[in-house]
CSV table of C-alpha atoms in Angstrom, one decimal:
chain,number,residue,atom,x,y,z
A,46,MET,CA,-3.7,4.5,-7.7
A,47,LEU,CA,-3.4,4.2,-4.0
A,48,SER,CA,-0.5,5.8,-2.3
A,49,LYS,CA,1.9,3.7,-0.3
A,50,ARG,CA,1.2,4.6,3.4
A,51,ILE,CA,3.7,5.7,6.0
A,52,ILE,CA,2.4,4.6,9.4
A,53,SER,CA,3.9,5.3,12.7
A,54,CYS,CA,3.6,3.1,15.7
A,55,LEU,CA,3.5,4.7,19.2
A,56,ASP,CA,4.1,2.3,22.0
A,57,VAL,CA,2.2,3.5,25.1
A,58,ARG,CA,2.8,2.5,28.6
A,59,ASP,CA,0.7,3.9,31.4
A,60,GLY,CA,-0.4,6.7,29.1
A,61,LYS,CA,3.2,7.6,28.1
A,62,LEU,CA,5.1,7.1,24.9
A,63,ALA,CA,7.8,4.5,24.9
A,64,LYS,CA,9.9,2.9,22.1
A,65,SER,CA,11.0,-0.7,22.5
A,66,VAL,CA,14.3,-2.0,21.2
A,67,LYS,CA,14.1,-5.8,20.6
A,68,PHE,CA,11.2,-5.7,23.0
A,69,VAL,CA,13.4,-4.9,26.1
A,70,ASP,CA,14.8,-1.7,27.5
A,71,THR,CA,12.0,0.7,26.8
A,72,LYS,CA,12.7,4.4,27.1
A,73,ASP,CA,10.1,6.9,28.0
A,74,ILE,CA,10.0,9.6,25.3
A,75,GLY,CA,6.9,11.7,25.9
A,76,ASP,CA,3.2,12.3,25.5
A,77,PRO,CA,1.6,10.1,22.7
A,78,VAL,CA,-1.1,12.7,22.0
A,79,VAL,CA,1.5,15.5,21.4
A,80,LYS,CA,3.5,13.1,19.1
A,81,ALA,CA,0.4,12.1,17.2
A,82,ARG,CA,-0.5,15.7,16.6
A,83,GLU,CA,3.0,16.5,15.4
A,84,TYR,CA,3.1,13.6,12.9
A,85,TYR,CA,-0.4,14.5,11.7
A,86,ALA,CA,0.8,18.0,11.0
A,87,GLN,CA,3.8,16.5,9.1
A,88,GLY,CA,1.5,14.5,6.8
A,89,LEU,CA,1.6,11.0,8.3
A,90,ASP,CA,-1.0,8.7,6.7
A,91,GLU,CA,-2.0,6.6,9.7
A,92,LEU,CA,-1.1,5.8,13.3
A,93,VAL,CA,-0.9,2.7,15.5
A,94,PHE,CA,-1.1,2.9,19.2
A,95,TYR,CA,0.2,-0.1,21.0
A,96,ASP,CA,-0.6,-0.4,24.7
A,97,ILE,CA,2.2,-2.1,26.5
A,98,THR,CA,0.9,-1.3,29.9
A,99,ALA,CA,1.7,-4.2,32.2
A,100,SER,CA,-1.0,-3.8,34.8
A,101,SER,CA,-4.6,-4.2,33.7
A,102,ASP,CA,-5.5,-1.6,36.4
A,103,ASN,CA,-4.1,1.1,34.1
A,104,ARG,CA,-5.9,0.0,30.9
A,105,GLY,CA,-8.4,2.8,31.3
A,106,ILE,CA,-5.6,5.4,30.7
A,107,MET,CA,-5.3,4.1,27.2
A,108,LEU,CA,-8.9,4.8,26.4
A,109,ASP,CA,-8.4,8.3,27.5
A,110,VAL,CA,-5.3,8.6,25.2
A,111,VAL,CA,-7.4,7.2,22.3
A,112,SER,CA,-10.2,9.6,22.8
A,113,ARG,CA,-7.9,12.6,23.1
A,114,VAL,CA,-6.1,11.6,19.9
A,115,ALA,CA,-9.5,11.2,18.1
A,116,GLU,CA,-10.4,14.8,19.1
A,117,GLN,CA,-7.3,16.2,17.6
A,118,VAL,CA,-6.0,14.0,14.8
A,119,PHE,CA,-8.0,13.5,11.6
A,120,ILE,CA,-6.3,10.5,10.0
A,121,PRO,CA,-7.1,6.9,10.6
A,122,PHE,CA,-5.6,5.1,13.6
A,123,SER,CA,-5.6,1.7,15.1
A,124,VAL,CA,-5.1,0.5,18.7
A,125,GLY,CA,-3.6,-2.7,19.9
A,126,GLY,CA,-2.2,-4.4,22.9
A,127,GLY,CA,-4.1,-6.3,25.5
A,128,LEU,CA,-7.3,-6.7,23.3
A,129,ARG,CA,-8.6,-10.2,24.2
A,130,THR,CA,-12.3,-10.0,23.5
A,131,VAL,CA,-14.8,-8.3,21.2
A,132,ASP,CA,-15.8,-6.2,24.1
A,133,ASP,CA,-12.2,-5.0,24.5
A,134,CYS,CA,-12.2,-4.1,20.8
A,135,SER,CA,-15.5,-2.4,21.0
A,136,ARG,CA,-14.3,-0.1,23.8
A,137,VAL,CA,-11.3,1.3,21.7
A,138,LEU,CA,-13.5,1.7,18.6
A,139,LEU,CA,-16.1,3.6,20.6
A,140,ALA,CA,-13.3,5.8,22.1
A,141,GLY,CA,-12.4,6.8,18.5
A,142,ALA,CA,-10.1,4.3,16.8
A,143,GLU,CA,-10.9,3.2,13.3
A,144,LYS,CA,-9.3,-0.2,13.7
A,145,VAL,CA,-8.2,-2.7,16.3
A,146,ASN,CA,-4.9,-4.4,16.2
A,147,VAL,CA,-4.9,-8.0,17.6
A,148,ASN,CA,-1.8,-10.1,18.1
A,149,SER,CA,-1.1,-12.7,20.9
A,150,ALA,CA,-4.8,-13.1,21.8
A,151,ALA,CA,-5.6,-13.9,18.2
A,152,VAL,CA,-2.9,-16.6,18.1
A,153,LYS,CA,-4.3,-18.2,21.3
A,154,ASN,CA,-7.9,-17.7,20.1
A,155,PRO,CA,-8.2,-17.3,16.3
A,156,GLY,CA,-12.0,-17.0,16.8
A,157,LEU,CA,-11.3,-13.5,18.0
A,158,ILE,CA,-10.4,-12.4,14.5
A,159,ALA,CA,-13.7,-13.8,13.1
A,160,GLU,CA,-15.8,-12.4,15.8
A,161,ALA,CA,-14.3,-8.9,15.6
A,162,SER,CA,-14.5,-9.0,11.8
A,163,LYS,CA,-18.2,-9.9,11.9
A,164,ALA,CA,-18.9,-7.3,14.6
A,165,PHE,CA,-17.0,-4.3,13.1
A,166,GLY,CA,-16.2,-5.3,9.4
A,167,ALA,CA,-12.9,-6.7,8.1
A,168,GLN,CA,-11.6,-3.1,7.5
A,169,ALA,CA,-11.6,-2.6,11.2
A,170,VAL,CA,-9.5,-5.6,12.1
A,171,VAL,CA,-5.7,-5.6,11.7
A,172,LEU,CA,-3.9,-8.8,12.5
A,173,SER,CA,-0.4,-8.0,13.8
A,174,MET,CA,2.1,-10.8,13.9
A,175,ASP,CA,5.5,-11.0,15.6
A,176,VAL,CA,7.8,-13.2,13.6
A,177,LEU,CA,11.2,-14.8,14.3
A,178,LYS,CA,13.5,-16.4,11.7
A,179,VAL,CA,14.1,-20.0,12.5
A,180,PRO,CA,15.5,-23.1,10.7
A,181,GLN,CA,13.1,-24.5,8.2
A,182,SER,CA,11.3,-27.6,9.4
A,183,ALA,CA,8.2,-29.7,8.6
A,184,GLN,CA,6.3,-27.6,11.1
A,185,ILE,CA,7.8,-24.3,10.0
A,186,PRO,CA,8.3,-24.8,6.2
A,187,ASN,CA,9.0,-21.2,5.5
A,188,GLY,CA,11.5,-20.7,8.3
A,189,TYR,CA,9.5,-17.9,9.9
A,190,GLU,CA,7.8,-18.7,13.2
A,191,ILE,CA,5.0,-16.8,15.0
A,192,VAL,CA,6.0,-15.8,18.6
A,193,ILE,CA,3.7,-14.2,21.1
A,194,ASN,CA,3.9,-12.4,24.4
A,195,GLY,CA,6.2,-9.7,23.2
A,196,GLY,CA,8.5,-12.1,21.5
A,197,ARG,CA,9.0,-14.5,24.4
A,198,THR,CA,6.9,-17.5,23.4
A,199,PRO,CA,7.4,-19.4,20.1
A,200,MET,CA,4.2,-21.0,19.0
A,201,GLY,CA,5.4,-23.7,16.5
A,202,LEU,CA,3.2,-21.9,13.9
A,203,ASP,CA,4.5,-21.0,10.4
A,204,ALA,CA,4.1,-17.2,9.8
A,205,ILE,CA,3.0,-17.5,6.2
A,206,ALA,CA,0.4,-20.1,7.1
A,207,TRP,CA,-0.8,-17.9,9.9
A,208,ALA,CA,-1.1,-14.9,7.6
A,209,LYS,CA,-3.3,-16.8,5.2
A,210,ARG,CA,-5.4,-18.1,8.1
A,211,GLY,CA,-5.8,-14.6,9.4
A,212,GLN,CA,-7.1,-13.4,6.1
A,213,GLU,CA,-9.5,-16.3,5.9
A,214,LEU,CA,-10.8,-15.5,9.4
A,215,GLY,CA,-11.6,-12.0,8.3
A,216,ALA,CA,-8.6,-9.8,9.1
A,217,GLY,CA,-8.6,-6.7,6.8
A,218,GLU,CA,-4.9,-5.9,7.0
A,219,LEU,CA,-1.7,-7.6,8.3
A,220,VAL,CA,1.2,-6.0,10.2
A,221,VAL,CA,4.3,-8.2,9.8
A,222,ASN,CA,6.8,-7.4,12.5
A,223,SER,CA,10.2,-9.0,12.3
A,224,ILE,CA,11.6,-9.4,15.8
A,225,ASP,CA,15.1,-10.0,14.3
A,226,ALA,CA,14.9,-6.6,12.6
A,227,ASP,CA,13.0,-4.7,15.3
A,228,GLY,CA,15.0,-1.8,16.7
A,229,THR,CA,18.1,-2.5,14.7
A,230,LYS,CA,17.5,0.3,12.2
A,231,GLU,CA,19.3,-1.8,9.6
A,232,GLY,CA,16.3,-2.3,7.3
A,233,TYR,CA,13.1,-4.3,7.2
A,234,GLU,CA,13.0,-8.1,6.8
A,235,LEU,CA,12.4,-8.1,3.0
A,236,THR,CA,12.1,-11.8,2.4
A,237,LEU,CA,9.5,-12.3,5.2
A,238,THR,CA,7.5,-9.3,4.0
A,239,ARG,CA,7.5,-10.4,0.4
A,240,LEU,CA,6.5,-14.0,1.3
A,241,VAL,CA,3.5,-12.7,3.3
A,242,ALA,CA,2.5,-10.1,0.7
A,243,GLU,CA,2.5,-12.8,-2.0
A,244,ALA,CA,0.5,-15.2,0.1
A,245,VAL,CA,-2.5,-12.9,0.9
A,246,THR,CA,-4.6,-10.3,-1.0
A,247,ILE,CA,-5.2,-7.9,1.9
A,248,PRO,CA,-2.8,-5.0,2.5
A,249,VAL,CA,0.5,-5.8,4.3
A,250,ILE,CA,2.2,-3.4,6.6
A,251,ALA,CA,6.0,-4.0,7.1
A,252,SER,CA,7.3,-3.4,10.6
A,253,GLY,CA,10.6,-3.6,12.3
A,254,GLY,CA,14.0,-2.3,11.2
A,255,GLY,CA,13.3,1.0,9.5
A,256,GLY,CA,16.2,3.3,10.1
A,257,LYS,CA,16.6,5.3,6.8
A,258,PRO,CA,14.3,6.3,4.0
A,259,GLU,CA,15.9,3.8,1.6
A,260,HIS,CA,14.8,1.0,3.9
A,261,LEU,CA,11.2,2.1,3.3
A,262,TYR,CA,11.9,2.2,-0.5
A,263,ASP,CA,13.3,-1.4,-0.3
A,264,VAL,CA,10.3,-2.8,1.6
A,265,LEU,CA,7.7,-1.0,-0.6
A,266,THR,CA,9.3,-2.3,-3.7
A,267,GLU,CA,11.3,-5.6,-3.2
A,268,GLY,CA,9.3,-6.4,-0.1
A,269,LYS,CA,6.0,-5.8,-1.9
A,270,ALA,CA,4.5,-4.1,1.2
A,271,ASP,CA,1.5,-1.7,0.9
A,272,ALA,CA,2.7,0.4,3.9
A,273,ALA,CA,5.7,0.7,6.1
A,274,LEU,CA,5.7,1.3,9.8
A,275,VAL,CA,8.2,3.7,11.2
A,276,ALA,CA,9.0,4.4,14.9
A,277,SER,CA,12.5,5.5,16.1
A,278,MET,CA,13.3,7.3,12.8
A,279,LEU,CA,10.5,9.7,13.7
A,280,HIS,CA,10.4,9.5,17.4
A,281,PHE,CA,14.0,10.7,17.9
A,282,GLY,CA,13.6,13.5,15.4
A,283,GLU,CA,16.1,12.0,12.9
A,284,TYR,CA,13.6,12.4,10.0
A,285,THR,CA,10.3,14.1,9.5
A,286,VAL,CA,7.4,12.4,7.6
A,287,GLY,CA,7.9,15.0,4.8
A,288,GLN,CA,11.6,14.1,4.4
A,289,ILE,CA,10.8,10.4,4.1
A,290,LYS,CA,8.0,11.0,1.6
A,291,GLU,CA,10.1,13.4,-0.5
A,292,TYR,CA,12.8,10.7,-0.7
A,293,LEU,CA,10.3,8.0,-1.7
A,294,ALA,CA,8.5,10.3,-4.2
A,295,GLY,CA,11.9,11.1,-5.7
A,296,ARG,CA,12.5,7.4,-6.4
A,297,GLY,CA,9.1,7.0,-8.1
A,298,ILE,CA,7.0,5.7,-5.2
A,299,LYS,CA,3.5,7.2,-5.0
A,300,VAL,CA,3.0,8.7,-1.6
A,301,ARG,CA,0.6,11.4,-0.4
A,302,ILE,CA,2.4,14.7,-0.2
A,303,GLN,CA,0.7,17.1,2.1
A,304,LYS,CA,0.8,20.6,0.6
A,305,ASP,CA,1.6,23.7,2.7
A,306,GLU,CA,-1.4,25.6,3.8
A,307,GLY,CA,-2.4,28.9,2.1
B,167,MET,CA,-26.8,23.8,13.3
B,168,ILE,CA,-25.9,20.6,11.4
B,169,THR,CA,-27.8,17.5,12.3
B,170,LEU,CA,-26.0,14.2,12.0
B,171,VAL,CA,-28.4,11.4,11.1
B,172,ASP,CA,-27.9,8.6,13.7
B,173,TYR,CA,-28.6,5.2,12.2
B,174,LYS,CA,-25.8,3.3,14.0
B,175,ALA,CA,-23.2,4.3,11.4
B,176,GLY,CA,-19.6,3.6,12.6
B,177,ASN,CA,-18.2,7.0,11.8
B,178,LEU,CA,-20.8,9.1,13.4
B,179,THR,CA,-18.6,10.0,16.4
B,180,SER,CA,-15.6,10.8,14.1
B,181,VAL,CA,-17.7,13.2,12.1
B,182,ARG,CA,-19.0,14.9,15.2
B,183,ARG,CA,-15.4,15.2,16.5
B,184,ALA,CA,-14.3,16.8,13.3
B,185,LEU,CA,-17.1,19.3,13.4
B,186,ASP,CA,-16.3,20.1,17.1
B,187,HIS,CA,-12.7,20.6,16.1
B,188,LEU,CA,-13.8,23.1,13.4
B,189,GLY,CA,-16.1,24.8,15.8
B,190,ILE,CA,-19.2,24.0,13.7
B,191,PRO,CA,-22.3,23.5,15.9
B,192,CYS,CA,-23.9,20.1,15.4
B,193,GLN,CA,-26.3,17.6,17.0
B,194,ILE,CA,-26.8,13.9,16.6
B,195,SER,CA,-30.4,12.7,16.1
B,196,ALA,CA,-32.3,9.5,15.2
B,197,ASP,CA,-35.6,11.3,15.3
B,198,PRO,CA,-37.3,11.6,11.9
B,199,ASP,CA,-39.0,14.8,12.9
B,200,VAL,CA,-35.7,16.4,13.8
B,201,VAL,CA,-34.3,15.3,10.4
B,202,ARG,CA,-37.3,16.8,8.5
B,203,ARG,CA,-36.9,20.1,10.3
B,204,ALA,CA,-33.1,20.2,10.2
B,205,GLU,CA,-31.2,23.2,8.9
B,206,LYS,CA,-28.5,21.0,7.4
B,207,LEU,CA,-28.0,17.2,7.4
B,208,ILE,CA,-24.9,15.0,7.4
B,209,PHE,CA,-25.6,11.5,6.5
B,210,PRO,CA,-22.5,9.5,7.6
B,211,GLY,CA,-21.8,5.8,7.2
B,212,VAL,CA,-19.6,2.8,7.7
B,213,GLY,CA,-21.0,-0.7,7.2
B,214,ALA,CA,-23.1,-2.6,4.7
B,215,ALA,CA,-26.0,-1.3,2.6
B,216,GLY,CA,-28.6,-3.9,3.6
B,217,ALA,CA,-28.1,-3.4,7.3
B,218,ALA,CA,-28.0,0.4,6.9
B,219,MET,CA,-31.3,0.5,5.0
B,220,ALA,CA,-32.9,-1.8,7.6
B,221,VAL,CA,-32.0,0.6,10.4
B,222,LEU,CA,-33.1,3.6,8.4
B,223,LYS,CA,-36.5,2.0,7.8
B,224,GLU,CA,-36.9,0.8,11.4
B,225,ARG,CA,-36.4,4.3,12.6
B,226,GLY,CA,-38.5,6.0,10.0
B,227,LEU,CA,-35.5,7.9,8.8
B,228,ASP,CA,-35.8,6.7,5.1
B,229,ALA,CA,-39.0,8.7,4.6
B,230,ALA,CA,-37.6,11.6,6.6
B,231,LEU,CA,-34.5,11.8,4.4
B,232,LYS,CA,-36.5,11.7,1.2
B,233,GLU,CA,-38.7,14.5,2.5
B,234,ALA,CA,-35.7,16.6,3.6
B,235,PHE,CA,-34.1,16.2,0.1
B,236,LYS,CA,-37.4,17.4,-1.6
B,237,ALA,CA,-37.7,20.2,0.9
B,238,GLY,CA,-34.3,21.5,-0.2
B,239,ILE,CA,-32.4,20.9,3.1
B,240,PRO,CA,-28.6,20.8,2.3
B,241,ILE,CA,-27.5,17.2,2.7
B,242,LEU,CA,-23.9,15.8,2.8
B,243,GLY,CA,-23.5,12.0,2.5
B,244,ILE,CA,-20.3,10.2,3.4
B,245,CYS,CA,-19.2,6.7,2.4
B,246,ILE,CA,-22.2,4.4,2.8
B,247,GLY,CA,-24.2,7.7,3.0
B,248,CYS,CA,-22.9,8.3,-0.6
B,249,GLN,CA,-24.0,4.9,-1.7
B,250,ILE,CA,-27.5,4.3,-0.3
B,251,ILE,CA,-28.7,7.6,-1.7
B,252,LEU,CA,-28.9,5.9,-5.1
B,253,THR,CA,-31.7,3.6,-6.2
B,254,HIS,CA,-30.0,0.3,-5.6
B,255,SER,CA,-26.9,-1.3,-4.2
B,256,GLU,CA,-25.2,-4.5,-5.4
B,257,GLU,CA,-24.1,-4.9,-1.8
B,258,ASP,CA,-26.8,-7.2,-0.2
B,259,ASP,CA,-28.8,-6.5,-3.4
B,260,ALA,CA,-30.4,-3.7,-1.4
B,261,ASP,CA,-33.1,-1.3,-2.5
B,262,CYS,CA,-31.9,2.1,-1.3
B,263,LEU,CA,-33.3,5.6,-0.9
B,264,GLY,CA,-33.3,6.6,-4.5
B,265,LEU,CA,-32.6,10.3,-4.0
B,266,LEU,CA,-30.5,10.0,-7.1
B,267,ALA,CA,-31.1,7.5,-9.9
B,268,GLY,CA,-28.3,5.0,-10.1
B,269,THR,CA,-26.6,1.9,-8.6
B,270,THR,CA,-23.9,1.3,-6.2
B,271,VAL,CA,-21.6,-1.3,-7.8
B,272,LYS,CA,-18.7,-3.5,-6.7
B,273,PHE,CA,-15.2,-2.8,-8.0
B,274,ARG,CA,-14.6,-4.7,-11.1
B,275,GLN,CA,-11.6,-5.2,-13.1
B,276,PRO,CA,-11.5,-3.6,-15.6
B,277,VAL,CA,-13.9,-1.0,-14.3
B,278,GLY,CA,-17.0,-1.3,-16.4
B,279,ALA,CA,-16.7,-5.1,-17.0
B,280,THR,CA,-19.8,-7.1,-16.4
B,281,HIS,CA,-18.0,-9.5,-14.1
B,282,TRP,CA,-14.8,-9.8,-12.0
B,283,VAL,CA,-11.9,-10.7,-14.2
B,284,ALA,CA,-8.7,-10.9,-12.2
B,285,PRO,CA,-8.2,-9.9,-8.6
B,286,THR,CA,-4.9,-8.2,-9.0
B,287,LEU,CA,-6.2,-5.1,-7.2
B,288,LYS,CA,-6.8,-5.4,-3.6
B,289,ILE,CA,-10.4,-5.0,-2.5
B,290,PRO,CA,-11.4,-3.2,-0.3
B,291,HIS,CA,-9.9,-0.1,-1.9
B,292,MET,CA,-8.3,1.1,1.4
B,293,GLY,CA,-5.9,4.0,1.9
B,294,TRP,CA,-5.1,7.4,0.4
B,295,ASN,CA,-5.9,8.2,-3.2
B,296,GLY,CA,-6.0,11.2,-5.4
B,297,VAL,CA,-9.3,12.9,-6.2
B,298,THR,CA,-9.8,14.8,-9.5
B,299,VAL,CA,-12.6,17.3,-9.8
B,300,THR,CA,-14.5,16.7,-13.1
B,301,ARG,CA,-17.4,19.2,-12.4
B,302,PRO,CA,-16.7,22.0,-10.0
B,303,HIS,CA,-18.7,22.2,-6.8
B,304,PRO,CA,-18.6,24.6,-3.9
B,305,LEU,CA,-17.8,21.7,-1.5
B,306,LEU,CA,-14.7,20.8,-3.5
B,307,SER,CA,-13.6,24.4,-4.3
B,308,HIS,CA,-10.4,24.1,-2.3
B,309,LEU,CA,-9.0,21.1,-4.0
B,310,ARG,CA,-5.7,21.3,-5.8
B,311,PRO,CA,-4.3,18.7,-8.2
B,312,GLY,CA,-2.9,15.7,-6.4
B,313,ASP,CA,-4.9,16.2,-3.2
B,314,GLU,CA,-5.6,12.8,-1.6
B,315,PHE,CA,-8.4,11.5,0.6
B,316,TYR,CA,-8.8,8.4,2.8
B,317,PHE,CA,-11.0,5.6,1.4
B,318,VAL,CA,-12.2,2.3,2.7
B,319,HIS,CA,-14.8,0.6,0.5
B,320,SER,CA,-15.5,-2.3,-1.8
B,321,PHE,CA,-18.4,-0.6,-3.7
B,322,TYR,CA,-18.8,2.8,-5.4
B,323,PRO,CA,-21.7,5.0,-6.5
B,324,GLN,CA,-22.6,5.1,-10.2
B,325,PRO,CA,-25.3,7.7,-10.9
B,326,ALA,CA,-27.4,7.1,-14.0
B,327,ASP,CA,-26.8,10.7,-15.0
B,328,SER,CA,-23.1,11.3,-15.5
B,329,ALA,CA,-23.8,15.1,-15.0
B,330,GLN,CA,-24.2,14.3,-11.3
B,331,ILE,CA,-20.6,13.2,-11.0
B,332,HIS,CA,-18.3,15.9,-9.6
B,333,ALA,CA,-15.1,14.0,-8.9
B,334,VAL,CA,-13.4,10.8,-9.7
B,335,SER,CA,-10.5,8.7,-8.4
B,336,ASP,CA,-8.4,6.0,-10.2
B,337,TYR,CA,-8.2,2.4,-9.0
B,338,GLY,CA,-7.7,0.2,-12.0
B,339,GLY,CA,-9.9,2.7,-13.8
B,340,GLN,CA,-11.8,5.9,-13.0
B,341,PHE,CA,-14.8,5.7,-10.7
B,342,PRO,CA,-17.0,8.4,-9.2
B,343,VAL,CA,-16.1,9.6,-5.7
B,344,ALA,CA,-18.2,12.7,-5.3
B,345,ILE,CA,-21.8,13.0,-6.6
B,346,GLY,CA,-24.6,15.4,-6.2
B,347,LYS,CA,-27.7,17.1,-7.4
B,348,ASP,CA,-29.3,20.4,-6.2
B,349,ASN,CA,-29.1,20.4,-2.4
B,350,LEU,CA,-27.5,17.0,-2.1
B,351,PHE,CA,-23.8,16.3,-2.2
B,352,ALA,CA,-22.1,13.0,-1.3
B,353,VAL,CA,-18.5,11.8,-1.1
B,354,GLN,CA,-17.2,8.2,-1.1
B,355,PHE,CA,-14.1,9.2,0.9
B,356,HIS,CA,-13.9,9.8,4.6
B,357,ALA,CA,-13.8,13.6,4.8
B,358,GLU,CA,-13.5,13.3,8.6
B,359,LYS,CA,-10.3,11.2,8.3
B,360,SER,CA,-8.6,12.9,5.4
B,361,GLY,CA,-6.5,15.5,7.2
B,362,THR,CA,-6.9,19.2,6.4
B,363,VAL,CA,-8.3,18.7,2.8
B,364,GLY,CA,-11.0,16.5,4.3
B,365,LEU,CA,-11.9,18.9,7.1
B,366,GLN,CA,-12.2,21.7,4.5
B,367,VAL,CA,-15.0,19.7,2.8
B,368,LEU,CA,-16.9,19.8,6.1
B,369,GLU,CA,-16.1,23.5,6.6
B,370,ASN,CA,-17.3,24.2,3.0
B,371,PHE,CA,-20.5,22.3,3.7
B,372,SER,CA,-21.2,24.4,6.8
B,373,LYS,CA,-21.1,27.5,4.6
B,374,TRP,CA,-22.9,26.0,1.6
């Protein structure tokens, strides 16, 4: 059977690594290529690079990061942030990414998912969604709303309905990022993750809130996620990939254990 | 010098980067004559069988690959390059190269059923899965039990002769993931994206 994947997300601003906490107050913590190599050596399964560069003048820096990663890191990785057109997607794929990660631009223009899926195949298109818990309403029957622009703009769109629509349009995977849980290190949003995982047939990657290995266990079992995204747990050196995987394997989760060389 | 066959396959650059990293000399070529005269060939691939075959034919690479195989040039196929070496693919109902007899078939549940029964397994089969060697081969000589490789595919290769199957994985049932005959070897997984165990397959090929 497939292993559950441990994926790390690296937020990149102007070519430097940053980690956002509830989408504000980002702190510079180093070179994304160095971090990527370190996690690759530890046995990470996949990487996501999210470009949070504010100025479009500096977008070219990201392509350089992507291509340097591709030369040194031999696991799959996706790139997101600021991808608005199929041409934008094509540039990061040519630079060496396996997948593109679309978010706000896909909410504003769902056709982007379909176009990118047609151009590169569904396996290359990851739909990332930022989700806020809200009171249930006729418009938001599940009580989870899609927000865009880094969590600032609520869209009046039900997250579960959007997940299904994303799959229909041709997304090959979903990243479900809970804004309520993001940066709290108190655990993933299990209910949200499970609702999405039960609504679609494509892989679901849980994001936001991972602080301890048991949080990953919870979201990979009760939350029914296929993969879990970790950021600060790794970025601040609190855990290694190996420690997280050993813990999960010890509790019966199938994960890829990278064997020592020699 | 390894020649990478250029037929617009999505992972061509990734394979080249992996070889560069390993210090293995390589070149990319879409020229049938270069393919015919190559020392070694890697036949990569990401995409759909029908489109892949159309590009190969348009560039005259289909005939060149058949000749290269007959001439004994070592060939390594990856992903789609492991599927379209068979006679036929269920994807796009495409007639393929026929270097090995067999068919590329869609995942079924249970494996071997004549039609799709219940989609409880997610398709495509995407992520890391264990690979079990069933018939030793020099390209897989480094594998240890439990080693995992990265896969992304909805179809898998089923050679007519089971003696051509060298390794299998399990996804709702066992299916072939490494096949070969004589100077041809092909893997369904992405050796170029499977960390050190994957890179070792490429290294082994360079010495094969």
